[in-house]
Amino acid sequence: MKEYMLIFRHEDAGKIVSPEQMQLWMQQTMDWLGSIAAKGKFEGKGNGLIFDDSKVVHHNKMVTNGPFGEIKETLGGYVIVKAESADEAAEFAKGCPVLQGEGNNVEVRRLAKDDGVH
Amino acid sequence: MEQQEIIPHLFRTEYRKIVSVLCRHFGFAQIEIAEDLASDTFVTAAQTWGIKGLPPNPTAWLYNVAKNKAKNYLQRNAVFENKISAEIQRISSELYETAIDLSPQNINDSQLQMMFAICHPAISAEAQIGLSLRILCGFGIEEIADAFLTNKETINKRLFRAKEKLREQNIRIELPGEAEIDARLAPVLTTIYLLFNEGYYSESRNKTLSRDLCLEAMRLCTMLVENRQTNKPTVNALLSLMCFHASRFEARINKNGEQVLYDEQDTSLWDPELISKGAYFLHCAASGTELSKYHLEATIAYWRTQKADTTEKWESVLHLYDRLLQIEYSPIAALNRTYVLSKVEGKQSAIIEAEKLNLTGNHFYFTLLGELYTGIDDKQAKLYFQKALSLAKTATDKQTIQKKIDTF
């Protein structure tokens, strides 16, 4: 069993939505993770990434606040799942409520482990 | 708290607090920024809590994130506007950190001050209610549109213009001084009163929403009662009035969402707790020398919680209506007084009085005449009810009158 990180990318996080809509998203996320966990495939290391008080360190070690307005996409969060293959992990990702937002996507990346290969 | 409604619930209770505190900090000029930061805080919450689960103290979590968002906003803004040096940035960031104060005391103060700022005579009563719903009660634009039976665009425009006006007039977010507090309280109480009526007599099919309007009005009034400076007899009288009316929530709408007339209500559905609360606040309102229309209406409302038809009841109510009309004439009060008169002196003398009112554009007038003629001259009564039906505008009123006609 390998571990994959599902990374949520939001195109525009600044839209105004109703509290009921937010509640729905949250609920859907919980349900989605619950369904993965029910299969014993949830690693449980997910987190949301707080946008505030964030910094970008540039190659010359210059530190700026942000990223604010400089990039079109932002990372909203990630979870780690267990899967036999990237395809299986991608199947999990298909259920992610983040995908309901147009322009959003979920990136599936395998975690490097000490298996002598990676 | 059921998890499935936690965000809307917190939105309703915390959004307004965050907006009030931020707005007090930024000033009215930047009210949209305060609203955006507060909304944004909830979006972040929904995203993070979905993945991580609820934090142990969701409210504290929200305050923290809101504070950080505000701090970052101020910092960024300072950089954009002034391109100031890193040193000053550091100092100013510390300054902002201490300044945004989400302590219970400051939240309360900010909300009260906001209430006075929004209920400023500079803007129309309609706009005051709209802004109150948005900023003091955390209602969505759609809900406000629903409550006013209009569309989102109209509400957006109305709120936008109201905010512009408040900015133009440079209205400050502060409690008025001791000397002006009574004068400035009057429009605040009017807004709360209208907000309550908006819910109580709402035409909106959304029963929960209508009730929420009433509860919000009561909550705002409670805040005024809880503050030493604003805990005045008139405020207590208004709260008492709303408690008495609210006690009949369950009884006045049936399962099909139709209105149940007072006489047909199941009194076991009346809420005894709200009735005794009403009595308590009416007692508190009895201090001081001022007898406001809220006092009179609250006392009338008290008598309405006593269903038994006693002479004492109707004579007291008649007396109260007489005084109410002296303070402030309204066609509805005049009509109600005439109805009460029929209970005290009989239908014949009430008919004579009613015909003097001559409120021929008002369907309630003809409903009253229909009511008074019933049993005296049924043919005439039916004609009056038919006239009332032709003038009635809302579905609820039409339905009620039609039922009357059907009894002949």
Coordinates of C-alpha atoms in Angstrom, one line a residue:
Chain A
M1 CA 0.0 0.0 0.0
K2 CA 1.4 3.4 -1.0
E3 CA 0.6 6.8 0.4
Y4 CA -0.7 9.6 -1.8
M5 CA -1.2 13.2 -1.0
L6 CA -4.3 14.8 -2.5
I7 CA -3.6 18.5 -2.9
F8 CA -6.6 20.9 -3.3
R9 CA -6.0 23.8 -5.5
H10 CA -8.6 26.6 -5.6
E11 CA -8.8 29.1 -8.4
D12 CA -10.7 31.8 -6.6
A13 CA -11.2 31.5 -2.9
G14 CA -12.6 34.9 -2.4
K15 CA -16.1 34.3 -3.6
I16 CA -19.0 35.3 -1.3
V17 CA -21.1 32.3 -0.4
S18 CA -23.9 31.8 2.0
P19 CA -23.2 30.2 5.4
E20 CA -25.5 27.3 4.3
Q21 CA -23.3 26.8 1.3
M22 CA -20.2 26.8 3.5
Q23 CA -21.8 24.3 5.8
L24 CA -22.6 22.1 2.8
W25 CA -18.9 22.2 1.7
M26 CA -17.7 21.3 5.1
Q27 CA -20.2 18.5 5.5
Q28 CA -19.3 17.2 2.0
T29 CA -15.7 17.2 2.9
M30 CA -16.3 15.4 6.1
D31 CA -18.5 12.8 4.3
W32 CA -16.0 12.4 1.6
L33 CA -13.1 11.8 4.0
G34 CA -15.4 9.5 6.0
S35 CA -16.1 7.3 3.0
I36 CA -12.3 7.0 2.4
A37 CA -11.7 6.3 6.1
A38 CA -14.5 3.6 6.0
K39 CA -12.4 1.7 3.5
G40 CA -9.4 2.0 5.8
K41 CA -7.7 4.1 3.3
F42 CA -7.4 7.4 5.1
E43 CA -4.0 8.3 6.5
G44 CA -5.5 11.0 8.7
K45 CA -2.9 13.6 8.1
G46 CA -4.9 16.2 6.3
N47 CA -5.0 19.8 7.1
G48 CA -6.4 23.1 5.7
L49 CA -3.8 25.6 4.9
I50 CA -4.4 29.0 6.4
F51 CA -3.9 31.8 4.0
D52 CA -3.3 34.5 6.5
D53 CA 0.0 35.4 8.0
S54 CA 1.6 33.4 5.2
K55 CA 5.0 34.2 3.7
V56 CA 6.8 33.5 0.5
V57 CA 10.6 33.1 0.7
H58 CA 12.2 33.9 -2.6
H59 CA 15.3 32.4 -4.1
N60 CA 17.4 35.3 -2.8
K61 CA 16.0 34.7 0.6
M62 CA 13.9 37.7 0.4
V63 CA 10.7 37.2 2.5
T64 CA 7.4 38.6 1.4
N65 CA 4.0 38.4 2.9
G66 CA 1.7 36.4 0.8
P67 CA 1.2 35.0 -1.7
F68 CA -1.4 37.7 -2.1
G69 CA -2.7 38.5 -5.5
E70 CA 0.5 37.3 -7.2
I71 CA -0.8 33.9 -8.1
K72 CA -4.0 32.8 -9.6
E73 CA -4.3 29.5 -7.8
T74 CA -3.9 28.8 -4.1
L75 CA -3.5 25.7 -2.1
G76 CA -6.5 25.2 0.1
G77 CA -5.4 22.1 1.9
Y78 CA -4.4 18.5 1.5
V79 CA -5.1 15.0 2.8
I80 CA -3.1 11.8 2.7
V81 CA -4.7 8.5 1.6
K82 CA -3.5 5.0 1.2
A83 CA -4.0 3.4 -2.2
E84 CA -2.6 0.6 -4.3
S85 CA -2.0 2.9 -7.3
A86 CA -2.2 6.4 -8.4
D87 CA -5.4 5.5 -10.3
E88 CA -7.0 4.3 -7.1
A89 CA -6.0 7.5 -5.4
A90 CA -7.3 9.5 -8.3
E91 CA -10.6 7.7 -7.9
F92 CA -10.7 9.0 -4.3
A93 CA -9.9 12.5 -5.5
K94 CA -12.9 12.4 -7.9
G95 CA -15.2 12.6 -4.9
C96 CA -13.5 15.7 -3.4
P97 CA -16.0 18.6 -3.0
V98 CA -13.4 21.1 -4.0
L99 CA -13.9 19.9 -7.6
Q100 CA -17.4 21.4 -7.6
G101 CA -15.7 24.8 -8.0
E102 CA -15.0 25.6 -11.6
G103 CA -11.2 26.0 -12.2
N104 CA -10.4 24.1 -9.0
N105 CA -8.4 20.8 -9.1
V106 CA -7.0 18.1 -7.0
E107 CA -3.4 17.0 -7.6
V108 CA -2.5 13.4 -6.7
R109 CA 1.1 12.9 -5.6
R110 CA 2.8 9.8 -4.2
L111 CA 4.7 10.3 -1.0
A112 CA 8.3 9.3 -1.1
K113 CA 9.0 6.6 1.5
D114 CA 12.0 4.8 2.7
D115 CA 11.4 1.8 0.6
G116 CA 14.8 1.8 -0.9
V117 CA 13.5 3.1 -4.2
H118 CA 12.3 6.6 -3.3
Chain B
M1 CA -25.2 21.9 18.7
E2 CA -25.8 19.6 15.8
Q3 CA -22.8 19.7 13.6
Q4 CA -24.8 19.9 10.4
E5 CA -25.8 23.5 11.2
I6 CA -22.7 24.7 13.0
I7 CA -21.5 27.2 10.3
P8 CA -24.9 28.9 9.7
H9 CA -25.4 29.0 13.5
L10 CA -22.0 30.6 14.1
F11 CA -22.4 32.9 11.2
R12 CA -25.6 34.2 12.7
T13 CA -24.1 34.7 16.1
E14 CA -20.5 35.7 15.3
Y15 CA -20.5 37.4 11.9
R16 CA -22.1 40.5 13.3
K17 CA -19.7 40.6 16.3
I18 CA -16.7 40.4 14.0
V19 CA -18.0 43.0 11.6
S20 CA -18.9 45.4 14.5
V21 CA -15.5 45.2 16.1
L22 CA -13.6 45.5 12.8
C23 CA -15.8 48.3 11.6
R24 CA -15.4 50.2 14.8
H25 CA -11.7 49.8 14.3
F26 CA -11.6 50.7 10.6
G27 CA -14.4 53.3 10.7
F28 CA -17.5 53.3 8.5
A29 CA -15.4 54.3 5.5
Q30 CA -14.3 50.7 5.3
I31 CA -17.4 48.8 6.3
E32 CA -17.2 46.6 3.2
I33 CA -13.7 45.6 4.1
A34 CA -14.9 44.6 7.6
E35 CA -17.7 42.6 6.0
D36 CA -15.3 40.9 3.5
L37 CA -12.9 40.0 6.2
A38 CA -15.6 38.5 8.3
S39 CA -17.1 36.5 5.4
D40 CA -13.6 35.3 4.5
T41 CA -13.1 34.1 8.0
F42 CA -16.0 31.8 7.6
V43 CA -14.8 30.5 4.3
T44 CA -11.5 29.6 5.8
A45 CA -13.3 27.9 8.7
A46 CA -15.4 25.8 6.3
Q47 CA -12.4 24.7 4.4
T48 CA -10.3 23.9 7.4
W49 CA -12.9 22.3 9.6
G50 CA -14.0 20.0 6.8
I51 CA -10.6 18.4 6.7
K52 CA -9.5 18.7 10.3
G53 CA -12.8 18.4 12.1
L54 CA -14.1 21.1 14.4
P55 CA -11.7 22.9 16.7
P56 CA -12.4 22.5 20.4
N57 CA -13.5 26.2 20.6
P58 CA -14.9 27.2 17.2
T59 CA -15.7 30.8 18.3
A60 CA -12.2 31.4 19.6
W61 CA -10.8 29.9 16.4
L62 CA -12.9 32.3 14.3
Y63 CA -11.8 35.4 16.4
N64 CA -8.2 34.4 15.9
V65 CA -8.5 34.0 12.2
A66 CA -10.5 37.2 11.9
K67 CA -7.8 39.1 13.9
N68 CA -5.1 37.7 11.6
K69 CA -7.0 38.6 8.5
A70 CA -7.5 42.1 9.7
K71 CA -3.9 42.4 10.7
N72 CA -2.7 41.2 7.3
Y73 CA -5.1 43.5 5.6
L74 CA -3.8 46.5 7.5
Q75 CA -0.3 45.5 6.9
R76 CA -0.7 45.0 3.2
N77 CA -2.6 48.2 2.9
A78 CA 0.1 50.1 4.7
V79 CA 2.7 48.6 2.3
F80 CA 0.7 49.5 -0.8
E81 CA -0.2 52.9 0.3
N82 CA 2.9 54.2 1.9
K83 CA 5.7 51.9 0.9
I84 CA 7.0 52.4 4.3
S85 CA 10.2 50.9 5.7
A86 CA 10.4 47.5 7.3
E87 CA 11.0 49.0 10.7
I88 CA 7.8 51.0 10.7
Q89 CA 5.9 48.0 9.4
R90 CA 7.0 46.0 12.3
I91 CA 6.0 48.6 14.8
S92 CA 2.6 49.2 13.2
S93 CA 1.9 45.5 13.1
E94 CA 2.4 45.3 16.9
L95 CA 0.1 48.3 17.2
Y96 CA -2.7 46.6 15.2
E97 CA -2.3 43.5 17.2
T98 CA -3.3 45.1 20.4
A99 CA -5.9 47.3 18.8
I100 CA -8.3 44.6 17.4
D101 CA -10.0 43.6 20.6
L102 CA -12.4 40.7 20.4
S103 CA -13.1 40.5 24.1
P104 CA -16.7 40.0 25.2
Q105 CA -16.8 43.6 26.6
N106 CA -15.6 45.1 23.4
I107 CA -17.8 43.0 21.2
N108 CA -20.8 44.1 23.2
D109 CA -19.8 47.8 23.1
S110 CA -19.0 47.7 19.4
Q111 CA -22.4 46.1 18.6
L112 CA -24.3 48.7 20.7
Q113 CA -22.4 51.5 19.1
M114 CA -23.1 50.0 15.7
M115 CA -26.8 49.8 16.5
F116 CA -26.8 53.6 17.1
A117 CA -24.8 54.3 14.0
I118 CA -27.0 52.2 11.7
C119 CA -30.3 53.5 13.2
H120 CA -29.3 57.0 12.4
P121 CA -32.0 59.4 11.2
A122 CA -29.9 60.2 8.1
I123 CA -31.1 57.1 6.4
S124 CA -34.6 55.8 5.7
A125 CA -36.3 53.4 8.1
E126 CA -36.3 50.7 5.4
A127 CA -32.6 51.0 5.0
Q128 CA -32.0 51.0 8.7
I129 CA -33.8 47.7 9.0
G130 CA -32.0 46.2 6.0
L131 CA -28.6 47.3 7.4
S132 CA -29.5 46.0 10.9
L133 CA -30.4 42.6 9.4
R134 CA -27.2 42.5 7.5
I135 CA -24.7 43.9 10.0
L136 CA -26.3 43.4 13.4
C137 CA -28.1 40.1 12.7
G138 CA -25.8 38.5 10.1
F139 CA -28.7 37.8 7.6
G140 CA -27.7 36.9 4.0
I141 CA -28.8 39.3 1.2
E142 CA -31.1 36.6 -0.1
E143 CA -32.8 36.2 3.3
I144 CA -33.3 40.0 3.6
A145 CA -34.7 40.1 0.0
D146 CA -37.1 37.2 1.0
A147 CA -38.2 39.1 4.2
F148 CA -38.9 42.2 2.2
L149 CA -40.5 40.2 -0.6
T150 CA -38.1 41.7 -3.1
N151 CA -35.0 40.7 -5.1
K152 CA -31.3 40.6 -4.2
E153 CA -30.4 43.5 -6.5
T154 CA -32.9 45.8 -4.8
I155 CA -31.6 45.0 -1.4
N156 CA -27.9 45.3 -2.5
K157 CA -28.7 48.7 -3.9
R158 CA -30.5 49.8 -0.9
L159 CA -27.8 48.7 1.5
F160 CA -25.1 50.2 -0.7
R161 CA -26.8 53.6 -0.8
A162 CA -27.4 53.5 3.0
K163 CA -23.7 52.8 3.6
E164 CA -22.7 55.6 1.2
K165 CA -25.0 57.9 3.1
L166 CA -23.6 57.0 6.5
R167 CA -20.1 57.6 5.1
E168 CA -21.0 60.9 3.5
Q169 CA -22.5 62.1 6.7
N170 CA -19.5 60.9 8.6
I171 CA -21.6 59.1 11.1
R172 CA -19.4 57.9 14.0
I173 CA -19.6 54.5 15.5
E174 CA -20.1 55.5 19.1
L175 CA -22.7 55.6 21.9
P176 CA -24.3 58.9 22.2
G177 CA -23.6 60.9 25.3
E178 CA -25.8 60.7 28.4
A179 CA -27.7 63.9 27.3
E180 CA -28.7 62.8 23.9
I181 CA -29.3 59.1 24.6
D182 CA -33.0 59.4 24.9
A183 CA -33.4 61.2 21.6
R184 CA -31.1 58.8 19.8
L185 CA -32.7 55.8 21.4
A186 CA -36.0 56.6 19.8
P187 CA -35.0 55.7 16.2
V188 CA -33.2 52.6 17.5
L189 CA -36.3 51.4 19.2
T190 CA -38.4 52.2 16.1
T191 CA -36.1 50.1 14.0
I192 CA -36.3 47.2 16.5
Y193 CA -40.1 47.6 16.6
L194 CA -40.3 47.5 12.8
L195 CA -37.9 44.6 12.6
F196 CA -40.2 42.7 14.9
N197 CA -43.3 43.6 13.0
E198 CA -41.6 42.7 9.7
G199 CA -41.3 39.2 11.1
Y200 CA -44.6 39.0 13.0
Y201 CA -46.7 40.1 10.2
S202 CA -44.5 38.7 7.5
E203 CA -46.0 37.7 4.2
S204 CA -43.0 35.6 3.5
R205 CA -43.8 31.9 3.3
N206 CA -40.6 31.1 5.2
K207 CA -41.9 30.6 8.7
T208 CA -38.5 30.1 10.2
L209 CA -37.2 33.2 8.7
S210 CA -40.1 35.3 10.0
R211 CA -39.6 34.0 13.4
D212 CA -35.9 34.7 13.3
L213 CA -36.6 38.3 12.5
C214 CA -38.7 38.5 15.7
L215 CA -36.0 36.8 17.7
E216 CA -33.3 39.1 16.4
A217 CA -35.4 42.1 17.3
M218 CA -35.8 40.8 20.8
R219 CA -32.1 40.0 21.0
L220 CA -31.1 43.6 20.0
C221 CA -33.5 45.0 22.5
T222 CA -32.1 42.6 25.2
M223 CA -28.7 44.0 24.5
L224 CA -30.0 47.5 25.2
V225 CA -31.6 46.3 28.4
E226 CA -28.3 44.7 29.5
N227 CA -26.4 47.9 29.1
R228 CA -26.5 50.4 32.0
Q229 CA -26.6 53.4 29.7
T230 CA -29.4 52.2 27.5
N231 CA -31.5 50.3 30.1
K232 CA -34.4 52.8 30.0
P233 CA -38.0 52.2 30.9
T234 CA -39.1 52.5 27.2
V235 CA -36.6 49.9 26.2
N236 CA -38.0 47.5 28.8
A237 CA -41.5 48.3 27.6
L238 CA -40.6 47.4 24.0
L239 CA -39.0 44.2 25.1
S240 CA -42.1 43.3 27.2
L241 CA -44.3 44.0 24.2
M242 CA -42.3 41.7 22.0
C243 CA -42.2 38.9 24.6
F244 CA -46.0 39.0 24.9
H245 CA -46.5 38.9 21.2
A246 CA -43.9 36.2 20.7
S247 CA -45.6 34.0 23.3
R248 CA -48.2 33.2 20.6
F249 CA -45.8 32.1 17.9
E250 CA -46.8 28.5 18.0
A251 CA -50.5 29.1 18.2
R252 CA -50.9 31.7 15.5
I253 CA -49.7 29.7 12.5
N254 CA -51.2 26.3 11.7
K255 CA -49.5 23.3 10.2
N256 CA -50.3 24.5 6.7
G257 CA -48.6 27.8 7.4
E258 CA -52.0 29.6 7.5
Q259 CA -52.7 32.3 10.1
V260 CA -54.9 31.2 13.0
L261 CA -57.1 34.1 14.3
Y262 CA -56.6 35.0 17.9
D263 CA -60.1 33.8 18.9
E264 CA -59.4 30.4 17.4
Q265 CA -55.9 29.9 18.9
D266 CA -55.2 26.9 21.1
T267 CA -54.1 28.7 24.3
S268 CA -52.1 25.6 25.4
L269 CA -49.7 26.5 22.7
W270 CA -49.0 29.9 24.2
D271 CA -45.5 30.1 25.8
P272 CA -45.9 30.7 29.5
E273 CA -42.2 31.5 29.9
L274 CA -42.4 34.4 27.4
I275 CA -45.5 35.6 29.0
S276 CA -43.9 35.8 32.4
K277 CA -40.8 37.4 30.8
G278 CA -43.1 40.0 29.3
A279 CA -44.6 40.6 32.7
Y280 CA -41.2 41.0 34.2
F281 CA -40.0 43.6 31.7
L282 CA -43.3 45.4 31.9
H283 CA -42.7 45.7 35.6
C284 CA -39.1 47.0 34.9
A285 CA -40.7 49.5 32.5
A286 CA -42.9 50.9 35.2
S287 CA -40.1 53.0 36.7
G288 CA -39.6 56.6 35.7
T289 CA -42.2 59.1 34.6
E290 CA -42.4 58.6 30.9
L291 CA -45.4 56.7 29.4
S292 CA -44.5 55.8 25.9
K293 CA -46.5 54.1 23.2
Y294 CA -44.5 51.0 23.9
H295 CA -45.8 51.0 27.5
L296 CA -49.3 51.2 26.3
E297 CA -48.9 48.6 23.6
A298 CA -47.2 46.3 26.0
T299 CA -50.0 46.6 28.5
I300 CA -52.5 46.0 25.8
A301 CA -50.4 43.0 24.7
Y302 CA -50.5 41.8 28.3
W303 CA -54.3 41.8 28.3
R304 CA -54.2 39.8 25.1
T305 CA -52.5 37.0 27.0
Q306 CA -55.6 36.8 29.2
K307 CA -58.2 35.1 27.0
A308 CA -61.1 35.4 29.4
D309 CA -63.7 38.1 28.4
T310 CA -64.0 40.1 31.6
T311 CA -65.4 43.6 31.9
E312 CA -62.2 44.7 33.6
K313 CA -60.1 43.5 30.7
W314 CA -62.1 45.3 28.0
E315 CA -62.4 48.5 30.0
S316 CA -58.7 48.6 30.7
V317 CA -57.9 47.9 27.0
L318 CA -60.2 50.6 25.9
H319 CA -58.6 53.1 28.2
L320 CA -55.2 52.1 26.9
Y321 CA -56.2 52.5 23.3
D322 CA -57.6 56.0 24.1
R323 CA -54.3 57.0 25.6
L324 CA -52.3 55.4 22.7
L325 CA -54.3 57.3 20.2
Q326 CA -53.6 60.5 22.0
I327 CA -49.8 59.9 21.9
E328 CA -49.8 58.7 18.3
Y329 CA -52.7 58.3 16.0
S330 CA -52.7 55.4 13.6
P331 CA -55.6 54.0 11.6
I332 CA -55.0 50.5 13.0
A333 CA -55.1 51.7 16.6
A334 CA -58.3 53.6 15.9
L335 CA -59.9 50.5 14.4
N336 CA -58.8 48.3 17.2
R337 CA -60.1 50.8 19.7
T338 CA -63.5 50.6 18.0
Y339 CA -63.5 46.9 18.2
V340 CA -62.8 47.1 21.9
L341 CA -65.5 49.7 22.3
S342 CA -68.0 47.1 20.9
K343 CA -66.9 44.7 23.7
V344 CA -67.4 47.4 26.4
E345 CA -70.5 49.3 25.1
G346 CA -72.0 46.9 22.6
K347 CA -72.0 46.7 18.8
Q348 CA -74.5 49.5 18.3
S349 CA -72.5 52.3 19.8
A350 CA -69.3 50.9 18.2
I351 CA -71.0 51.0 14.7
I352 CA -71.7 54.7 15.2
E353 CA -68.1 55.3 16.2
A354 CA -66.8 53.2 13.4
E355 CA -68.7 55.0 10.7
K356 CA -67.2 58.2 11.9
L357 CA -63.7 56.9 11.2
N358 CA -64.4 56.8 7.5
L359 CA -61.2 54.9 6.6
T360 CA -62.6 53.8 3.3
G361 CA -59.4 52.8 1.6
N362 CA -58.5 50.3 4.4
H363 CA -59.7 46.7 4.2
F364 CA -59.4 46.4 8.0
Y365 CA -62.0 49.2 8.2
F366 CA -64.5 47.1 6.3
T367 CA -63.5 43.9 8.1
L368 CA -64.3 45.7 11.3
L369 CA -67.7 46.9 10.0
G370 CA -68.4 43.4 8.8
E371 CA -67.6 42.1 12.2
L372 CA -69.7 44.7 14.0
Y373 CA -72.7 44.1 11.7
T374 CA -72.6 40.4 12.1
G375 CA -75.6 39.3 14.1
I376 CA -77.2 42.7 13.7
D377 CA -77.6 42.9 10.0
D378 CA -75.9 39.9 8.3
K379 CA -76.7 41.0 4.8
Q380 CA -74.9 44.3 5.5
A381 CA -72.1 42.5 7.2
K382 CA -71.5 40.2 4.2
L383 CA -71.4 43.3 1.9
Y384 CA -68.7 44.8 4.1
F385 CA -66.7 41.7 4.1
Q386 CA -66.9 41.5 0.4
K387 CA -65.8 45.1 0.2
A388 CA -62.9 44.3 2.5
L389 CA -61.9 41.3 0.3
S390 CA -61.7 43.6 -2.8
L391 CA -59.3 45.9 -0.9
A392 CA -57.2 43.3 0.8
K393 CA -53.7 43.0 -0.8
T394 CA -52.0 40.0 0.9
A395 CA -52.9 36.3 0.5
T396 CA -53.3 35.8 4.2
D397 CA -55.7 38.7 4.6
K398 CA -57.8 37.5 1.6
Q399 CA -57.9 34.0 3.0
T400 CA -59.0 35.3 6.5
I401 CA -61.8 37.5 5.0
Q402 CA -63.0 34.8 2.6
K403 CA -63.4 32.5 5.6
K404 CA -65.7 35.1 7.2
I405 CA -67.8 35.4 4.1
D406 CA -68.1 31.7 3.9
T407 CA -69.8 31.6 7.3
F408 CA -72.8 33.5 6.1

